[in-house]
Amino acid sequence: MILPEVKKTILVVSFGTSYADTRKATIDAIEGNIAETFLDYEVQRAFTSRIIRKILKERDEIEVDDPQQALTALKNKGVSEVIIQATHVIPGAEFHDLLRTARHFKDDFEKIVVGMPLLSATERDLRKAAAALTRQMPALKKDEAVVLMGHGTYHAANAIYAELERVFKEMDTDNVLVGTLEGVPTLDDVIRKLKASPVRKVILMPLLFVAGDHAQNDMAGDEEDSWKTILTTEGFDVECYLHGMGENPAIQSLYIQHIRDAIKGGCRAHLH
Ligand code: CO
C-alpha cells in the first residue's frame, strides 16, 4: 500500500524552553493533541528563541528549526497547505515577527495562514481563557488570591493583561489578579491591590505556556527579587503553582479552536 503523501502541515511555533519536564508537559502535549485532532495534517515544530535552540543543540543534541527554517523545509518538500499556530499568549512583538516571516512565504504555498495566540483581545477569547484558567485554580476563600504572572511587553498588546483581569472580575472571580514581568500591571500594582483587600494567602501561577525559566526563577525562585520572595516579604503566605498553561486541557482546546478557525478562514492573522 502506498501511503498518500502528506501535503498539509500544521506548524506549531513556540518560544521554546530548555526545561525538558515542562516542555514534555506543555509543548509536546499540545503538539500530540493537535496531531490527534487534525488527522490529515502533519504536525511540525519550530522554536523562535535562538538562545533556547542553541542550548538544546549543544547540551541535549536536540535540533529544532526556527520558523524561517521550518517553512523553507516545508516549501522544499512541496507541501501545499501550511497552518501556523503559535503557542504565544498575546499577539505581541514575537507574534508580529512570526507574521513577518510567514508573509515572506505567502507565494510559496497554495495556502498559508496563521492562527491567533491564546488571548487575541476579543472579548470571547478573554472569557474563554479566563474560564479555562479557572479550571486549574482551587476554590478561593475570601483571604486567598491567585496572582497570574504574565510575561509583559512594550508592545501595545500588553493592554490585554489588564483586560484579562477585568474579565475575571466580571465573572465574579474577584480574587484573581494579573501582573507582568516586563509590562503593566507590575508586581507593585498587584501588591497594592492585595494590600487593599483581605487577602493573606497568594497562589502564584504562570500566565505562560511553559513553566520554564520565568516561572521557575522570576516567579518561584529563592532569589530576593523573585515574586515569591517579594510577596513573602510583604507578609503574604505564598504558594507556587509550577505548571505552564500548556498543561491545562481547557487551554489546549482554545488553541485547537484557533487552528480550526484559521483552517476555516475565520479568525486569523492576515498576511497582506
Ligand atoms: Co522573557
GROMACS .gro file of C-alpha atoms and ligand atoms in nm:
model
  273
    1MET     CA    1   0.000   0.000   0.000
    2ILE     CA    2   0.128   0.341  -0.088
    3LEU     CA    3   0.059   0.597   0.177
    4PRO     CA    4  -0.074   0.925   0.046
    5GLU     CA    5   0.186   1.197   0.059
    6VAL     CA    6   0.116   1.447   0.334
    7LYS     CA    7   0.072   1.782   0.169
    8LYS     CA    8  -0.079   1.964   0.462
    9THR     CA    9   0.113   2.073   0.769
   10ILE     CA   10   0.037   2.246   1.095
   11LEU     CA   11   0.348   2.427   1.212
   12VAL     CA   12   0.336   2.475   1.589
   13VAL     CA   13   0.558   2.768   1.683
   14SER     CA   14   0.673   2.814   2.041
   15PHE     CA   15   0.929   3.040   2.205
   16GLY     CA   16   1.086   2.717   2.331
   17THR     CA   17   1.223   2.615   2.668
   18SER     CA   18   1.538   2.442   2.784
   19TYR     CA   19   1.345   2.277   3.072
   20ALA     CA   20   1.267   1.925   2.949
   21ASP     CA   21   0.994   1.843   3.204
   22THR     CA   22   0.775   2.141   3.125
   23ARG     CA   23   0.849   2.103   2.753
   24LYS     CA   24   0.708   1.749   2.762
   25ALA     CA   25   0.405   1.851   2.964
   26THR     CA   26   0.318   2.154   2.751
   27ILE     CA   27   0.470   2.180   2.402
   28ASP     CA   28   0.494   1.803   2.337
   29ALA     CA   29   0.147   1.761   2.483
   30ILE     CA   30  -0.026   2.019   2.265
   31GLU     CA   31   0.159   1.902   1.954
   32GLY     CA   32   0.034   1.548   2.025
   33ASN     CA   33  -0.317   1.677   2.086
   34ILE     CA   34  -0.309   1.873   1.759
   35ALA     CA   35  -0.183   1.567   1.567
   36GLU     CA   36  -0.468   1.357   1.710
   37THR     CA   37  -0.725   1.624   1.630
   38PHE     CA   38  -0.620   1.709   1.274
   39LEU     CA   39  -0.552   1.367   1.128
   40ASP     CA   40  -0.496   1.478   0.771
   41TYR     CA   41  -0.224   1.722   0.873
   42GLU     CA   42   0.135   1.654   0.964
   43VAL     CA   43   0.246   1.843   1.275
   44GLN     CA   44   0.584   2.016   1.277
   45ARG     CA   45   0.761   2.215   1.546
   46ALA     CA   46   0.954   2.541   1.540
   47PHE     CA   47   1.105   2.743   1.826
   48THR     CA   48   1.160   3.117   1.788
   49SER     CA   49   1.428   3.160   2.054
   50ARG     CA   50   1.777   3.143   1.911
   51ILE     CA   51   1.925   3.103   2.260
   52ILE     CA   52   1.696   2.813   2.350
   53ARG     CA   53   1.766   2.638   2.021
   54LYS     CA   54   2.140   2.681   2.081
   55ILE     CA   55   2.119   2.538   2.435
   56LEU     CA   56   1.913   2.241   2.315
   57LYS     CA   57   2.154   2.168   2.033
   58GLU     CA   58   2.476   2.197   2.235
   59ARG     CA   59   2.355   2.048   2.562
   60ASP     CA   60   2.094   1.794   2.456
   61GLU     CA   61   2.169   1.736   2.086
   62ILE     CA   62   1.811   1.833   2.006
   63GLU     CA   63   1.779   2.029   1.684
   64VAL     CA   64   1.473   2.248   1.642
   65ASP     CA   65   1.414   2.471   1.340
   66ASP     CA   66   1.321   2.834   1.371
   67PRO     CA   67   1.007   2.935   1.176
   68GLN     CA   68   1.208   3.050   0.874
   69GLN     CA   69   1.395   2.719   0.852
   70ALA     CA   70   1.079   2.516   0.909
   71LEU     CA   71   0.887   2.700   0.637
   72THR     CA   72   1.181   2.666   0.395
   73ALA     CA   73   1.187   2.290   0.459
   74LEU     CA   74   0.812   2.262   0.403
   75LYS     CA   75   0.841   2.458   0.082
   76ASN     CA   76   1.122   2.231  -0.042
   77LYS     CA   77   0.911   1.927   0.047
   78GLY     CA   78   0.633   2.051  -0.178
   79VAL     CA   79   0.377   2.099   0.098
   80SER     CA   80   0.070   2.278  -0.034
   81GLU     CA   81  -0.101   2.398   0.282
   82VAL     CA   82   0.056   2.537   0.600
   83ILE     CA   83  -0.136   2.636   0.909
   84ILE     CA   84   0.090   2.818   1.153
   85GLN     CA   85  -0.023   2.818   1.513
   86ALA     CA   86   0.185   2.988   1.779
   87THR     CA   87   0.163   2.891   2.144
   88HIS     CA   88   0.212   3.258   2.226
   89VAL     CA   89  -0.016   3.410   2.487
   90ILE     CA   90  -0.074   3.753   2.331
   91PRO     CA   91  -0.021   3.894   1.981
   92GLY     CA   92   0.286   4.092   2.087
   93ALA     CA   93   0.620   4.160   1.922
   94GLU     CA   94   0.716   3.794   1.881
   95PHE     CA   95   0.386   3.710   1.716
   96HIS     CA   96   0.430   4.000   1.475
   97ASP     CA   97   0.781   3.879   1.392
   98LEU     CA   98   0.623   3.545   1.308
   99LEU     CA   99   0.369   3.714   1.080
  100ARG     CA  100   0.651   3.894   0.902
  101THR     CA  101   0.831   3.562   0.846
  102ALA     CA  102   0.511   3.393   0.725
  103ARG     CA  103   0.449   3.679   0.482
  104HIS     CA  104   0.777   3.601   0.304
  105PHE     CA  105   0.636   3.259   0.218
  106LYS     CA  106   0.292   3.365   0.109
  107ASP     CA  107   0.352   3.280  -0.257
  108ASP     CA  108   0.526   2.950  -0.180
  109PHE     CA  109   0.218   2.757  -0.071
  110GLU     CA  110  -0.135   2.723  -0.204
  111LYS     CA  111  -0.249   2.817   0.142
  112ILE     CA  112  -0.064   2.964   0.437
  113VAL     CA  113  -0.250   3.104   0.736
  114VAL     CA  114  -0.160   3.197   1.091
  115GLY     CA  115  -0.390   3.119   1.383
  116MET     CA  116  -0.429   3.367   1.666
  117PRO     CA  117  -0.249   3.338   2.001
  118LEU     CA  118  -0.438   3.241   2.317
  119LEU     CA  119  -0.553   3.592   2.410
  120SER     CA  120  -0.630   3.771   2.087
  121ALA     CA  121  -0.805   4.063   2.254
  122THR     CA  122  -1.156   3.962   2.157
  123GLU     CA  123  -1.398   3.954   2.447
  124ARG     CA  124  -1.492   3.598   2.355
  125ASP     CA  125  -1.131   3.480   2.374
  126LEU     CA  126  -1.071   3.652   2.705
  127ARG     CA  127  -1.380   3.499   2.862
  128LYS     CA  128  -1.297   3.152   2.734
  129ALA     CA  129  -0.938   3.180   2.853
  130ALA     CA  130  -1.047   3.304   3.196
  131ALA     CA  131  -1.291   3.014   3.226
  132ALA     CA  132  -1.020   2.770   3.118
  133LEU     CA  133  -0.776   2.912   3.373
  134THR     CA  134  -1.035   2.887   3.648
  135ARG     CA  135  -1.025   2.509   3.598
  136GLN     CA  136  -0.666   2.494   3.725
  137MET     CA  137  -0.746   2.707   4.031
  138PRO     CA  138  -0.864   2.585   4.371
  139ALA     CA  139  -1.184   2.727   4.521
  140LEU     CA  140  -1.062   3.051   4.676
  141LYS     CA  141  -1.152   3.166   5.025
  142LYS     CA  142  -1.207   3.537   5.096
  143ASP     CA  143  -0.850   3.575   5.215
  144GLU     CA  144  -0.692   3.390   4.924
  145ALA     CA  145  -0.599   3.515   4.579
  146VAL     CA  146  -0.446   3.380   4.263
  147VAL     CA  147  -0.186   3.604   4.103
  148LEU     CA  148  -0.119   3.519   3.740
  149MET     CA  149   0.230   3.615   3.626
  150GLY     CA  150   0.234   3.715   3.259
  151HIS     CA  151   0.542   3.798   3.057
  152GLY     CA  152   0.451   4.155   2.964
  153THR     CA  153   0.588   4.360   2.679
  154TYR     CA  154   0.647   4.712   2.550
  155HIS     CA  155   0.410   4.620   2.265
  156ALA     CA  156   0.059   4.769   2.265
  157ALA     CA  157  -0.085   4.417   2.301
  158ASN     CA  158   0.028   4.440   2.663
  159ALA     CA  159  -0.311   4.601   2.736
  160ILE     CA  160  -0.463   4.252   2.715
  161TYR     CA  161  -0.328   4.159   3.059
  162ALA     CA  162  -0.538   4.423   3.235
  163GLU     CA  163  -0.835   4.322   3.019
  164LEU     CA  164  -0.800   3.964   3.138
  165GLU     CA  165  -0.809   4.078   3.499
  166ARG     CA  166  -1.124   4.281   3.426
  167VAL     CA  167  -1.288   3.973   3.272
  168PHE     CA  168  -1.213   3.770   3.586
  169LYS     CA  169  -1.378   4.044   3.793
  170GLU     CA  170  -1.684   4.046   3.571
  171MET     CA  171  -1.707   3.669   3.612
  172ASP     CA  172  -1.727   3.729   3.989
  173THR     CA  173  -1.382   3.587   4.040
  174ASP     CA  174  -1.259   3.893   4.228
  175ASN     CA  175  -0.956   3.722   4.374
  176VAL     CA  176  -0.766   3.671   4.052
  177LEU     CA  177  -0.508   3.936   3.971
  178VAL     CA  178  -0.279   3.964   3.674
  179GLY     CA  179   0.075   4.101   3.689
  180THR     CA  180   0.359   4.102   3.439
  181LEU     CA  181   0.736   4.079   3.445
  182GLU     CA  182   0.811   4.331   3.174
  183GLY     CA  183   0.496   4.538   3.128
  184VAL     CA  184   0.198   4.660   3.326
  185PRO     CA  185   0.033   4.573   3.560
  186THR     CA  186   0.358   4.543   3.755
  187LEU     CA  187   0.413   4.338   4.068
  188ASP     CA  188   0.385   4.666   4.263
  189ASP     CA  189   0.038   4.720   4.115
  190VAL     CA  190  -0.057   4.370   4.225
  191ILE     CA  191   0.076   4.423   4.578
  192ARG     CA  192  -0.116   4.750   4.611
  193LYS     CA  193  -0.441   4.574   4.521
  194LEU     CA  194  -0.367   4.280   4.751
  195LYS     CA  195  -0.298   4.515   5.042
  196ALA     CA  196  -0.629   4.693   4.990
  197SER     CA  197  -0.807   4.356   5.022
  198PRO     CA  198  -0.848   4.094   5.295
  199VAL     CA  199  -0.610   3.862   5.110
  200ARG     CA  200  -0.341   3.692   5.320
  201LYS     CA  201  -0.254   3.397   5.102
  202VAL     CA  202  -0.138   3.421   4.741
  203ILE     CA  203  -0.116   3.139   4.491
  204LEU     CA  204   0.127   3.233   4.214
  205MET     CA  205   0.060   3.086   3.871
  206PRO     CA  206   0.243   3.143   3.543
  207LEU     CA  207   0.032   3.305   3.272
  208LEU     CA  208   0.286   3.147   3.041
  209PHE     CA  209   0.257   2.849   2.810
  210VAL     CA  210   0.554   2.672   2.971
  211ALA     CA  211   0.679   2.675   3.329
  212GLY     CA  212   1.040   2.737   3.230
  213ASP     CA  213   1.294   2.994   3.336
  214HIS     CA  214   1.049   3.279   3.410
  215ALA     CA  215   0.819   3.057   3.616
  216GLN     CA  216   1.094   2.865   3.799
  217ASN     CA  217   1.314   3.166   3.872
  218ASP     CA  218   1.137   3.501   3.833
  219MET     CA  219   0.816   3.370   3.986
  220ALA     CA  220   0.904   3.086   4.222
  221GLY     CA  221   1.280   3.118   4.275
  222ASP     CA  222   1.450   3.178   4.610
  223GLU     CA  223   1.639   3.489   4.490
  224GLU     CA  224   1.548   3.811   4.665
  225ASP     CA  225   1.383   3.957   4.355
  226SER     CA  226   1.152   3.665   4.277
  227TRP     CA  227   0.778   3.727   4.311
  228LYS     CA  228   0.762   3.456   4.576
  229THR     CA  229   1.028   3.625   4.787
  230ILE     CA  230   0.887   3.976   4.742
  231LEU     CA  231   0.531   3.872   4.830
  232THR     CA  232   0.655   3.673   5.128
  233THR     CA  233   0.850   3.978   5.247
  234GLU     CA  234   0.531   4.182   5.207
  235GLY     CA  235   0.366   3.948   5.458
  236PHE     CA  236   0.171   3.708   5.238
  237ASP     CA  237   0.167   3.331   5.258
  238VAL     CA  238   0.281   3.228   4.912
  239GLU     CA  239   0.220   2.905   4.727
  240CYS     CA  240   0.356   2.844   4.377
  241TYR     CA  241   0.179   2.651   4.106
  242LEU     CA  242   0.455   2.541   3.873
  243HIS     CA  243   0.265   2.429   3.566
  244GLY     CA  244   0.257   2.610   3.235
  245MET     CA  245  -0.082   2.689   3.084
  246GLY     CA  246   0.005   2.441   2.811
  247GLU     CA  247  -0.066   2.160   3.059
  248ASN     CA  248  -0.425   2.273   3.101
  249PRO     CA  249  -0.650   2.071   2.865
  250ALA     CA  250  -0.904   2.354   2.851
  251ILE     CA  251  -0.630   2.594   2.738
  252GLN     CA  252  -0.510   2.342   2.480
  253SER     CA  253  -0.865   2.327   2.346
  254LEU     CA  254  -0.864   2.703   2.290
  255TYR     CA  255  -0.551   2.682   2.078
  256ILE     CA  256  -0.706   2.394   1.886
  257GLN     CA  257  -1.014   2.607   1.826
  258HIS     CA  258  -0.787   2.880   1.690
  259ILE     CA  259  -0.638   2.629   1.445
  260ARG     CA  260  -0.988   2.530   1.337
  261ASP     CA  261  -1.076   2.897   1.288
  262ALA     CA  262  -0.763   2.952   1.081
  263ILE     CA  263  -0.831   2.648   0.859
  264LYS     CA  264  -1.189   2.758   0.801
  265GLY     CA  265  -1.076   3.107   0.711
  266GLY     CA  266  -1.234   3.258   1.019
  267CYS     CA  267  -1.044   3.449   1.284
  268ARG     CA  268  -0.681   3.452   1.181
  269ALA     CA  269  -0.398   3.690   1.122
  270HIS     CA  270  -0.391   3.843   0.775
  271LEU     CA  271  -0.083   3.811   0.558
  272HIS     CA  272  -0.101   4.114   0.333
  273CO      CO  273   1.129   3.656   2.866
   0.00000   0.00000   0.00000
